[in-house]
PDB file of C-alpha atoms and ligand atoms in Angstrom:
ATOM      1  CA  UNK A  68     -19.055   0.933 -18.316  1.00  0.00           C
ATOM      2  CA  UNK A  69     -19.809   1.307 -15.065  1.00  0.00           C
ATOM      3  CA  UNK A  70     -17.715   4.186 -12.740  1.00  0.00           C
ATOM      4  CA  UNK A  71     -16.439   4.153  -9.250  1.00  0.00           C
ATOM      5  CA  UNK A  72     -14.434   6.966  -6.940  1.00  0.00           C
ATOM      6  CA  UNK A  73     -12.229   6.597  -5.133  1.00  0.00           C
ATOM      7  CA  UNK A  74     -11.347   8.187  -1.903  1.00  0.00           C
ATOM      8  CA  UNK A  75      -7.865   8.281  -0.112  1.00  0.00           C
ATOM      9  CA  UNK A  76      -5.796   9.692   2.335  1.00  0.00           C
ATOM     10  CA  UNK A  77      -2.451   7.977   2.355  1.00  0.00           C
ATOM     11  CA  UNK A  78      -0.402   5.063   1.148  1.00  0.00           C
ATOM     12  CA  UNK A  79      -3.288   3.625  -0.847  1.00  0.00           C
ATOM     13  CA  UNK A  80      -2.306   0.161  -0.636  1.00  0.00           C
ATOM     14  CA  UNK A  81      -6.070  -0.780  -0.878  1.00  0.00           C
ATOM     15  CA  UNK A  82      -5.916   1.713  -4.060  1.00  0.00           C
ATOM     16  CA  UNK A  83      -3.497  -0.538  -5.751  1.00  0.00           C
ATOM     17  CA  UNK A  84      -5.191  -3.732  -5.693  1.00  0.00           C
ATOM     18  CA  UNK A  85      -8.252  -2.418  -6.752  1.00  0.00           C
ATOM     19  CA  UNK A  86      -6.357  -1.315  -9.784  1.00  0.00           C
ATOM     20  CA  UNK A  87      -4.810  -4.311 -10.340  1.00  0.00           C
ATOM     21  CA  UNK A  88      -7.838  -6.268 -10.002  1.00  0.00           C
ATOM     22  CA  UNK A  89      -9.011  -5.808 -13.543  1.00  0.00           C
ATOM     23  CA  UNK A  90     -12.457  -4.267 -12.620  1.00  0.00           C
ATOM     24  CA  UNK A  91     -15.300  -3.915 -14.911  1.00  0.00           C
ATOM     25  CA  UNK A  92     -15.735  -0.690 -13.955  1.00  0.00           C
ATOM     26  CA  UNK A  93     -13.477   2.690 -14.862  1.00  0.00           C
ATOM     27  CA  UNK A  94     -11.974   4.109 -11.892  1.00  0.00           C
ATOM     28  CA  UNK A  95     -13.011   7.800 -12.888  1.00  0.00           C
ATOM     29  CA  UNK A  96     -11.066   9.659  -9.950  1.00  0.00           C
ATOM     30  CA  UNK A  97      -8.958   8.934  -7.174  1.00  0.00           C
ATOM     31  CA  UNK A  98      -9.844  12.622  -4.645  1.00  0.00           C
ATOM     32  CA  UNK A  99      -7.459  12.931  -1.605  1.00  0.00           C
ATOM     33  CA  UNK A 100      -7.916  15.272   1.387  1.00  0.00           C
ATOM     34  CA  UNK A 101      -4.131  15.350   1.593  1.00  0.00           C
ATOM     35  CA  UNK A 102      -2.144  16.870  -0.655  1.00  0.00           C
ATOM     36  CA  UNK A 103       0.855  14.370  -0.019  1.00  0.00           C
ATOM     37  CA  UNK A 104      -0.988  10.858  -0.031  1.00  0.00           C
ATOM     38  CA  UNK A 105       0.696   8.639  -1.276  1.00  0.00           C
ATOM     39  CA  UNK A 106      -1.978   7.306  -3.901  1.00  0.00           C
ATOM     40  CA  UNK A 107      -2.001   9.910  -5.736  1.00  0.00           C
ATOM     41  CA  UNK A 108       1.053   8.836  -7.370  1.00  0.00           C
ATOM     42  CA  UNK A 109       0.009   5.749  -7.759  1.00  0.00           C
ATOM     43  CA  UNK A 110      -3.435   7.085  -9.242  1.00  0.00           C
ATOM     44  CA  UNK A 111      -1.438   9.200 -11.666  1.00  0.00           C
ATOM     45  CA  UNK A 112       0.803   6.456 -12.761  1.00  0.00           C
ATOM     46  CA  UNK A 113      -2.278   4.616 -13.857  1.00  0.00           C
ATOM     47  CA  UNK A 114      -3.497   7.470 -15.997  1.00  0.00           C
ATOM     48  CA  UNK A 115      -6.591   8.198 -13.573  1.00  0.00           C
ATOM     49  CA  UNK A 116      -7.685  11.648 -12.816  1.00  0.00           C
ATOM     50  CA  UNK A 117      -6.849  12.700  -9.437  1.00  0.00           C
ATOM     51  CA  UNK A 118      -7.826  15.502  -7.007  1.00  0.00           C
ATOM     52  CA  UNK A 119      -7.020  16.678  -3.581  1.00  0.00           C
ATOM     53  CA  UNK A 120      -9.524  18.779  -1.539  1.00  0.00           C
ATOM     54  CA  UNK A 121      -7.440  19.871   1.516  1.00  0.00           C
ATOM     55  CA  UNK A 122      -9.774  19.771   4.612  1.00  0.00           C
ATOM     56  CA  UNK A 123      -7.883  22.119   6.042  1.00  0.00           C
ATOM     57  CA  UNK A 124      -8.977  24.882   3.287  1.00  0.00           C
ATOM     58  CA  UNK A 125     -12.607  24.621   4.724  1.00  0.00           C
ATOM     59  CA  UNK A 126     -14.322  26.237   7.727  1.00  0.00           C
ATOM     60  CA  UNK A 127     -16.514  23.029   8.666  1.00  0.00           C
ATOM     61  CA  UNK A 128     -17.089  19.813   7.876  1.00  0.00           C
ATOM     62  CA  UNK A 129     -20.100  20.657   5.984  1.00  0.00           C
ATOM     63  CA  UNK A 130     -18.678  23.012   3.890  1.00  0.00           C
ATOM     64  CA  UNK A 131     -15.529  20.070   2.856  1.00  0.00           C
ATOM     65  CA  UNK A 132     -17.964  17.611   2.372  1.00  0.00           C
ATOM     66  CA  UNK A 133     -20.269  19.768   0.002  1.00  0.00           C
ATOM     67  CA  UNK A 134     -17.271  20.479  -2.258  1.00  0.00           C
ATOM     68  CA  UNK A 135     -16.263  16.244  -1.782  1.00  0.00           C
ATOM     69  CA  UNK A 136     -19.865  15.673  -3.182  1.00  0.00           C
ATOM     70  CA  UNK A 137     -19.705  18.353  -6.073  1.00  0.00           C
ATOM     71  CA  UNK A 138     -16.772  16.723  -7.355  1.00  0.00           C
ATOM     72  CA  UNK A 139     -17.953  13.133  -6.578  1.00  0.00           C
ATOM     73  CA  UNK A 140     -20.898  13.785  -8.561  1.00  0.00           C
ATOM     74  CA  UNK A 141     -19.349  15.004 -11.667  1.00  0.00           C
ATOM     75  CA  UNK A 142     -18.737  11.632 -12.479  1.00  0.00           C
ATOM     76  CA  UNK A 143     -21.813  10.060 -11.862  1.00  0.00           C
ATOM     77  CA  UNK A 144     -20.239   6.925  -9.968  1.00  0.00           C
ATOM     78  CA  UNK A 145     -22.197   3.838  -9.492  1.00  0.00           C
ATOM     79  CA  UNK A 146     -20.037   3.240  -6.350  1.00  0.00           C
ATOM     80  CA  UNK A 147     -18.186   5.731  -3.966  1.00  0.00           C
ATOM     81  CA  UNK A 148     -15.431   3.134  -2.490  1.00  0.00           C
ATOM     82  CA  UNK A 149     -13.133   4.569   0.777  1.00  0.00           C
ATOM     83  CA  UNK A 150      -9.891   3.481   0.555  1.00  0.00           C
ATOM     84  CA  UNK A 151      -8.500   4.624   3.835  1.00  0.00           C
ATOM     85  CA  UNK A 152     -10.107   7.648   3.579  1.00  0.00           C
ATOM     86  CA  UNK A 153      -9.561   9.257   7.035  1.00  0.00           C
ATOM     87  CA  UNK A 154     -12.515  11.511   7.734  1.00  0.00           C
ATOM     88  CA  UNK A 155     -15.727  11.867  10.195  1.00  0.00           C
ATOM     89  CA  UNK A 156     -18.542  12.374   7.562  1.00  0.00           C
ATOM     90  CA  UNK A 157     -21.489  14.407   7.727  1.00  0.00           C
ATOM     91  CA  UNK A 158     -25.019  12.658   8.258  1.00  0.00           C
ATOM     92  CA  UNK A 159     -26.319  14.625   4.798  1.00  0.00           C
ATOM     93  CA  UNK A 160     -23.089  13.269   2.792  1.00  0.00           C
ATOM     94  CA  UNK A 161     -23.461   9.680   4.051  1.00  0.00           C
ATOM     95  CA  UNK A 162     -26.738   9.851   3.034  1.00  0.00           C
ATOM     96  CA  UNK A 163     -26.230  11.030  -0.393  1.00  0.00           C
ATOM     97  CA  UNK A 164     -24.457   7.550  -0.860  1.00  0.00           C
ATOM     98  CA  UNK A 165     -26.659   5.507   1.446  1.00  0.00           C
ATOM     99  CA  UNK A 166     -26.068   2.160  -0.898  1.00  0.00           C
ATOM    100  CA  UNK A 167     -23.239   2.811  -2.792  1.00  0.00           C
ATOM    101  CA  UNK A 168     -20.608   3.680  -0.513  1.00  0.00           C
ATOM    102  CA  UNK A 169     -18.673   1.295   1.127  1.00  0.00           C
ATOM    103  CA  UNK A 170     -15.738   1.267   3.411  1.00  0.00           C
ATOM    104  CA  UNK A 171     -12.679  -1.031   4.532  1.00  0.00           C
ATOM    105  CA  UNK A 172     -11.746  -1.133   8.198  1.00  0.00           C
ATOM    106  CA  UNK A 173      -8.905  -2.989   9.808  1.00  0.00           C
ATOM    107  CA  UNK A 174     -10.727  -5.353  12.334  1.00  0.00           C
ATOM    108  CA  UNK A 175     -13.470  -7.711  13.107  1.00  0.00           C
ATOM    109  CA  UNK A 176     -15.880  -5.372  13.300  1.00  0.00           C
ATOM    110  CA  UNK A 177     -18.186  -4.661  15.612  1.00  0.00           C
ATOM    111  CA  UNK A 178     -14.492  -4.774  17.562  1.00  0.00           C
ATOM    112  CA  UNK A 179     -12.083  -2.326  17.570  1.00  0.00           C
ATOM    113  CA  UNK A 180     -14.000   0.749  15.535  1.00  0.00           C
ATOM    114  CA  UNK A 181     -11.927   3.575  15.039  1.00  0.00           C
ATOM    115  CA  UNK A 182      -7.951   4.227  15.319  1.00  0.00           C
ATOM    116  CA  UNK A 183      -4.702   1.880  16.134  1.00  0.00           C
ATOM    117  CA  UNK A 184      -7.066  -1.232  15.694  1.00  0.00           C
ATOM    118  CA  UNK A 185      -3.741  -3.619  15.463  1.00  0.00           C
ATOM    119  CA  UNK A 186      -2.050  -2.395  18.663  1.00  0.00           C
ATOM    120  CA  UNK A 187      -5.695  -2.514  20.207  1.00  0.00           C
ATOM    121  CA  UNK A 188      -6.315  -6.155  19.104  1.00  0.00           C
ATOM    122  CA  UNK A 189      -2.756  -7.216  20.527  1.00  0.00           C
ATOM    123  CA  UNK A 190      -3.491  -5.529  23.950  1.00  0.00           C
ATOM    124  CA  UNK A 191      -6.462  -7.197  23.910  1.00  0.00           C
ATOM    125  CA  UNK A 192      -4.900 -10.359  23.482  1.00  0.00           C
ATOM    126  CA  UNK A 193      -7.525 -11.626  20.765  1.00  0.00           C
ATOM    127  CA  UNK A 194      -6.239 -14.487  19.046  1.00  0.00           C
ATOM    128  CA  UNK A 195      -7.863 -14.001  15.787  1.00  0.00           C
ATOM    129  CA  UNK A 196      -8.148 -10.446  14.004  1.00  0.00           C
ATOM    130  CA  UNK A 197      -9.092  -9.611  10.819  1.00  0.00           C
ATOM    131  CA  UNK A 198     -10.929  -6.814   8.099  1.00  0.00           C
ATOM    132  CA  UNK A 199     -13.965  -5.590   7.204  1.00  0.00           C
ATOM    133  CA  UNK A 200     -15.886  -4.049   3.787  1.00  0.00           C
ATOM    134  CA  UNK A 201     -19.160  -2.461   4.737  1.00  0.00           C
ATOM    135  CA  UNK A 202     -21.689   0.253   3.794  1.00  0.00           C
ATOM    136  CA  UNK A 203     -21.361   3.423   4.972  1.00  0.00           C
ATOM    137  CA  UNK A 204     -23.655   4.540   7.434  1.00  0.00           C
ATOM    138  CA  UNK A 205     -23.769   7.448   9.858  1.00  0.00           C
ATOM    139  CA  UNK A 206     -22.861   5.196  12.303  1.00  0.00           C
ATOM    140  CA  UNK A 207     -18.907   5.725  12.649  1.00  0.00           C
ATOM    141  CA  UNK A 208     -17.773   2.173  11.334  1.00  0.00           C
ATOM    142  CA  UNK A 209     -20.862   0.856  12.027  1.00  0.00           C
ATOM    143  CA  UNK A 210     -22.602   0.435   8.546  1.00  0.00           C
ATOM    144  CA  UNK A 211     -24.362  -3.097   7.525  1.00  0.00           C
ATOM    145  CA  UNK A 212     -21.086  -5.552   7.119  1.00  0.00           C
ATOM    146  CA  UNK A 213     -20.624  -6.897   3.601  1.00  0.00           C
ATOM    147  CA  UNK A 214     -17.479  -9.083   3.988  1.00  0.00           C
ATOM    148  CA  UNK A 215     -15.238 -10.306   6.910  1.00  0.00           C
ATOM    149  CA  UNK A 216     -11.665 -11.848   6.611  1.00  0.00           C
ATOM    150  CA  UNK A 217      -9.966 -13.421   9.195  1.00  0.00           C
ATOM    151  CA  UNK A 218      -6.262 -13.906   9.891  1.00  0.00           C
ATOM    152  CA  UNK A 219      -4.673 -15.121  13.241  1.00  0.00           C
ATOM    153  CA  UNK A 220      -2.504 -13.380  16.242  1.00  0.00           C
ATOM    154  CA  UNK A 221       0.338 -15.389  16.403  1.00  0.00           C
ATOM    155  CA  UNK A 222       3.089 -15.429  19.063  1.00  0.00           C
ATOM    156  CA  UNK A 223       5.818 -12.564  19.088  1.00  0.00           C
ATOM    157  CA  UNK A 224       3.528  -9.952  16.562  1.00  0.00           C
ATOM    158  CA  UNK A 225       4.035  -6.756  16.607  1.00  0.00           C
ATOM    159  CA  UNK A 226       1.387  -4.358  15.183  1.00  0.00           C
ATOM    160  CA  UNK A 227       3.754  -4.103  12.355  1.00  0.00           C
ATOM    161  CA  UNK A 228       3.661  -7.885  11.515  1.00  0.00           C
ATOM    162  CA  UNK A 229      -0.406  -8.197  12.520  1.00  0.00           C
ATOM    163  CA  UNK A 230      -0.947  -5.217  10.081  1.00  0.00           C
ATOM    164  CA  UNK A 231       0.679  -6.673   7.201  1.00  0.00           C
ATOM    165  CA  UNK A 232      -1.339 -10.126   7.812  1.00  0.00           C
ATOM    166  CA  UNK A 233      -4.373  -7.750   7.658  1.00  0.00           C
ATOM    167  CA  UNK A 234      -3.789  -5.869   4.690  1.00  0.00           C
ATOM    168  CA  UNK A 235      -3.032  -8.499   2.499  1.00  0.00           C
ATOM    169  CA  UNK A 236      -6.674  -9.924   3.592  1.00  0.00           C
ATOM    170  CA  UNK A 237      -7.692  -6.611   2.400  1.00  0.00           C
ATOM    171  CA  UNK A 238      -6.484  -6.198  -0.322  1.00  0.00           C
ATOM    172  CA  UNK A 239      -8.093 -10.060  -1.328  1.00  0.00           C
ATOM    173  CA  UNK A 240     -11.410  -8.949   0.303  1.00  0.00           C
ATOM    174  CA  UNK A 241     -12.048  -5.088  -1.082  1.00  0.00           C
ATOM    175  CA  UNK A 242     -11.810  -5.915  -5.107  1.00  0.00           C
ATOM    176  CA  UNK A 243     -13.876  -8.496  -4.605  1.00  0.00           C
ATOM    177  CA  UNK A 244     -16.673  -7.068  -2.653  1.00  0.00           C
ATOM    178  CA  UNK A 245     -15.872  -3.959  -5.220  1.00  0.00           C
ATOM    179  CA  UNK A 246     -16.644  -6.877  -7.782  1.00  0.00           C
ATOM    180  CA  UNK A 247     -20.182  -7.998  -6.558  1.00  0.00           C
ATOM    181  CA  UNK A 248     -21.378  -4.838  -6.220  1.00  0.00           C
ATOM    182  CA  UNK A 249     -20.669  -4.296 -10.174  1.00  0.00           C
ATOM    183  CA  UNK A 250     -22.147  -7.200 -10.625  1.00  0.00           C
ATOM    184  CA  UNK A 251     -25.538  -5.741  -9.092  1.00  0.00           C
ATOM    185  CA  UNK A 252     -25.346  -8.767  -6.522  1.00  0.00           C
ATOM    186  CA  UNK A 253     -25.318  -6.253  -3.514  1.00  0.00           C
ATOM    187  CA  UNK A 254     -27.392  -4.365  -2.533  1.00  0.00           C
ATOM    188  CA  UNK A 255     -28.088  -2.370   0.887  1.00  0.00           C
ATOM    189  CA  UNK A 256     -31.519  -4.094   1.922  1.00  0.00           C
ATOM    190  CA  UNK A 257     -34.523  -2.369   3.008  1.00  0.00           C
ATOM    191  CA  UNK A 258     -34.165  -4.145   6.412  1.00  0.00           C
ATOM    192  CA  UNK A 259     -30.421  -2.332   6.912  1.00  0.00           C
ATOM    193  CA  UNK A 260     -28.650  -5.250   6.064  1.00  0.00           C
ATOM    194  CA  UNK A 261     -25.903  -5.671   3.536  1.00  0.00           C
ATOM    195  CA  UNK A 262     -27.278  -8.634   0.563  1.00  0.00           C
ATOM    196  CA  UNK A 263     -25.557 -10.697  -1.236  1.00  0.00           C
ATOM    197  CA  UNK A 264     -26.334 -12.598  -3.932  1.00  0.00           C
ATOM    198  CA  UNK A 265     -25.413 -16.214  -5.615  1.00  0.00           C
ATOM    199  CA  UNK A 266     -21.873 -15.908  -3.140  1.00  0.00           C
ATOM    200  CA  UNK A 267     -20.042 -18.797  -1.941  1.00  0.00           C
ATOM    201  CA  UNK A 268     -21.237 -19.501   1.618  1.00  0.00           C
ATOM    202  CA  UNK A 269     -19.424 -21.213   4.509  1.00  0.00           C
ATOM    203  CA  UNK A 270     -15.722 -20.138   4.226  1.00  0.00           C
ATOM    204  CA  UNK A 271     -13.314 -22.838   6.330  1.00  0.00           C
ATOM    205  CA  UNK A 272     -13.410 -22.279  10.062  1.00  0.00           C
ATOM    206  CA  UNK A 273      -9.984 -20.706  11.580  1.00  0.00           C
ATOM    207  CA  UNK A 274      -9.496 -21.812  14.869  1.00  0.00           C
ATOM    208  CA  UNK A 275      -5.980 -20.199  16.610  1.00  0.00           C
ATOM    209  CA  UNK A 276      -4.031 -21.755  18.177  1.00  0.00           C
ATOM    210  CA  UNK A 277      -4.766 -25.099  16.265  1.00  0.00           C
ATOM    211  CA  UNK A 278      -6.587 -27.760  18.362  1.00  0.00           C
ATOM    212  CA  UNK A 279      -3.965 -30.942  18.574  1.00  0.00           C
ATOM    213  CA  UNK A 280      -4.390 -33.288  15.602  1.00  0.00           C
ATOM    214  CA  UNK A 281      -5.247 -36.015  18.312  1.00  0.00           C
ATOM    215  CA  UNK A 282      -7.563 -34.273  20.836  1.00  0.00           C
ATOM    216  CA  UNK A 283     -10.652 -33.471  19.284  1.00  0.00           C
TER     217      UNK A 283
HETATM  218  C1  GAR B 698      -6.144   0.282   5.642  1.00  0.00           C
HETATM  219  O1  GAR B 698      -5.605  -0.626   6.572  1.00  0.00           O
HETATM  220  C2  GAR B 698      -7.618   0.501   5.913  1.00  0.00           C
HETATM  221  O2  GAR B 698      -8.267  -0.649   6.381  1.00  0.00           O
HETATM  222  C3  GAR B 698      -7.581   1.573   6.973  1.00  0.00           C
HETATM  223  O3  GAR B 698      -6.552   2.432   6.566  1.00  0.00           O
HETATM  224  C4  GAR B 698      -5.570   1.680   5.858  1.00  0.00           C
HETATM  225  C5  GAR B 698      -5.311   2.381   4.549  1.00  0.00           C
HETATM  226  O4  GAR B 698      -4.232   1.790   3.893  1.00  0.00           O
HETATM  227  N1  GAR B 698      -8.812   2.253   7.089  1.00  0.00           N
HETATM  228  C6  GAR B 698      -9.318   2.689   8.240  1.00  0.00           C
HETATM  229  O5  GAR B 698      -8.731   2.597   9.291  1.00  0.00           O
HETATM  230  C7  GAR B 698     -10.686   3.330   8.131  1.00  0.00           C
HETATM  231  N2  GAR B 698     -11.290   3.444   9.420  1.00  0.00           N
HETATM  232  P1  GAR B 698      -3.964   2.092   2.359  1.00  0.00           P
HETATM  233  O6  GAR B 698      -3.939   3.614   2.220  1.00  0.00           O
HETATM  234  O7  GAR B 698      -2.635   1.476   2.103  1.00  0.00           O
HETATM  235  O8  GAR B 698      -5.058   1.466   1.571  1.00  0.00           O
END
């Protein structure tokens, strides 16, 4: 059976529903850069080997991200999967994975890369928001988009009640993008592109606020 890794550094919501989703794959270790994420418990609960390398402990980046990719390697995963996994990688450890690492982000990307994408989205006044899976590359939330879910803004959200609409979106869209890679139907194309084989095309069209039934 295939292996994966998994990387955290907090609640681990995203952990959980991989977990639950009844992979065909072992989930060999959950590693943490905080001693007090959250996951971990949840990791442990499930019987799954944990670690935590505290970034703090090391003088660089480098030198945390050499010891991340000693102990990823032990394991030999087929897939390296971030699971809110809050760190700035090194070019050399992104490339190690080029192809089988893959991150979540809350947002549409190519919008709203990097921190407080919720509050960001609502000050922006989009009226649809959403998640994405995609490869890691060394461009910071950048890499070659896999999957896309879209929820809407609706009137009165906070970025309390937009993040929840997210993360359940997530945690539909990150087992099953976990799933196809398994499945060897995707693949990080020679042309930079994220592939995907023998999916579903042409999800329904969300269009916020709804057009009136009569006007169109
Ligand atoms: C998730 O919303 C994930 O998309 C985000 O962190 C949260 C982790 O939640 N990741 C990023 O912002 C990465 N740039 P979780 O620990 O409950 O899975």
């Amino acid at each position: 059976m295939k292996s994966i890794i998994v990387l955290i550094s907090g609640r681990g919501s995203n952990l959980g529903a991989i977990l639950r989703a009844g992979l065909q794959a072992q989930v060999a270790a959950v590693i943490s850069n905080r001693p007090d994420a959250a996951g971990l418990a949840l990791a442990r609960a499930a019987d799954i080997a944990t670690a935590v390398l505290d970034h703090r402990e090391f003088d660089s980046r480098e030198a945390f991200d050499a010891a991340l990719a000693e102990r990823i390697d032990t394991h030999v995963p087929a897939l390296v999967v971030l699971a809110g996994f809050m760190r700035v990688l090194t070019a050399g450890f992104v490339d190690r994975y080029r192809g089988r690492m893959i991150n979540i982000h809350p947002s549409l990307l190519p919008a709203f890369t990097g921190l407080d994408t919720h509050r960001r989205a609502l000050d922006a006044g989009v009226r649809i928001h959403g998640c994405t899976v995609h490869f890691v590359t060394s461009d910071l939330d950048g890499g070659p988009i896999i999957a896309q879910a879209a929820v809407p803004v609706l009137p009165g959200d906070d970025e309390a009640a937009l993040a929840a609409r997210v993360l359940e979106q997530e945690h539909r869209l990150y087992p099953q993008a976990i799933r196809w890679f398994l499945e060897g139907r995707l693949t990080l194309a020679p042309n930079g592109r994220a592939q995907l084989a023998g999916a579903a095309e042409g999800a329904q069209s969300l269009i916020n606020p709804l057009p009136d039934p009569a006007g169109v």
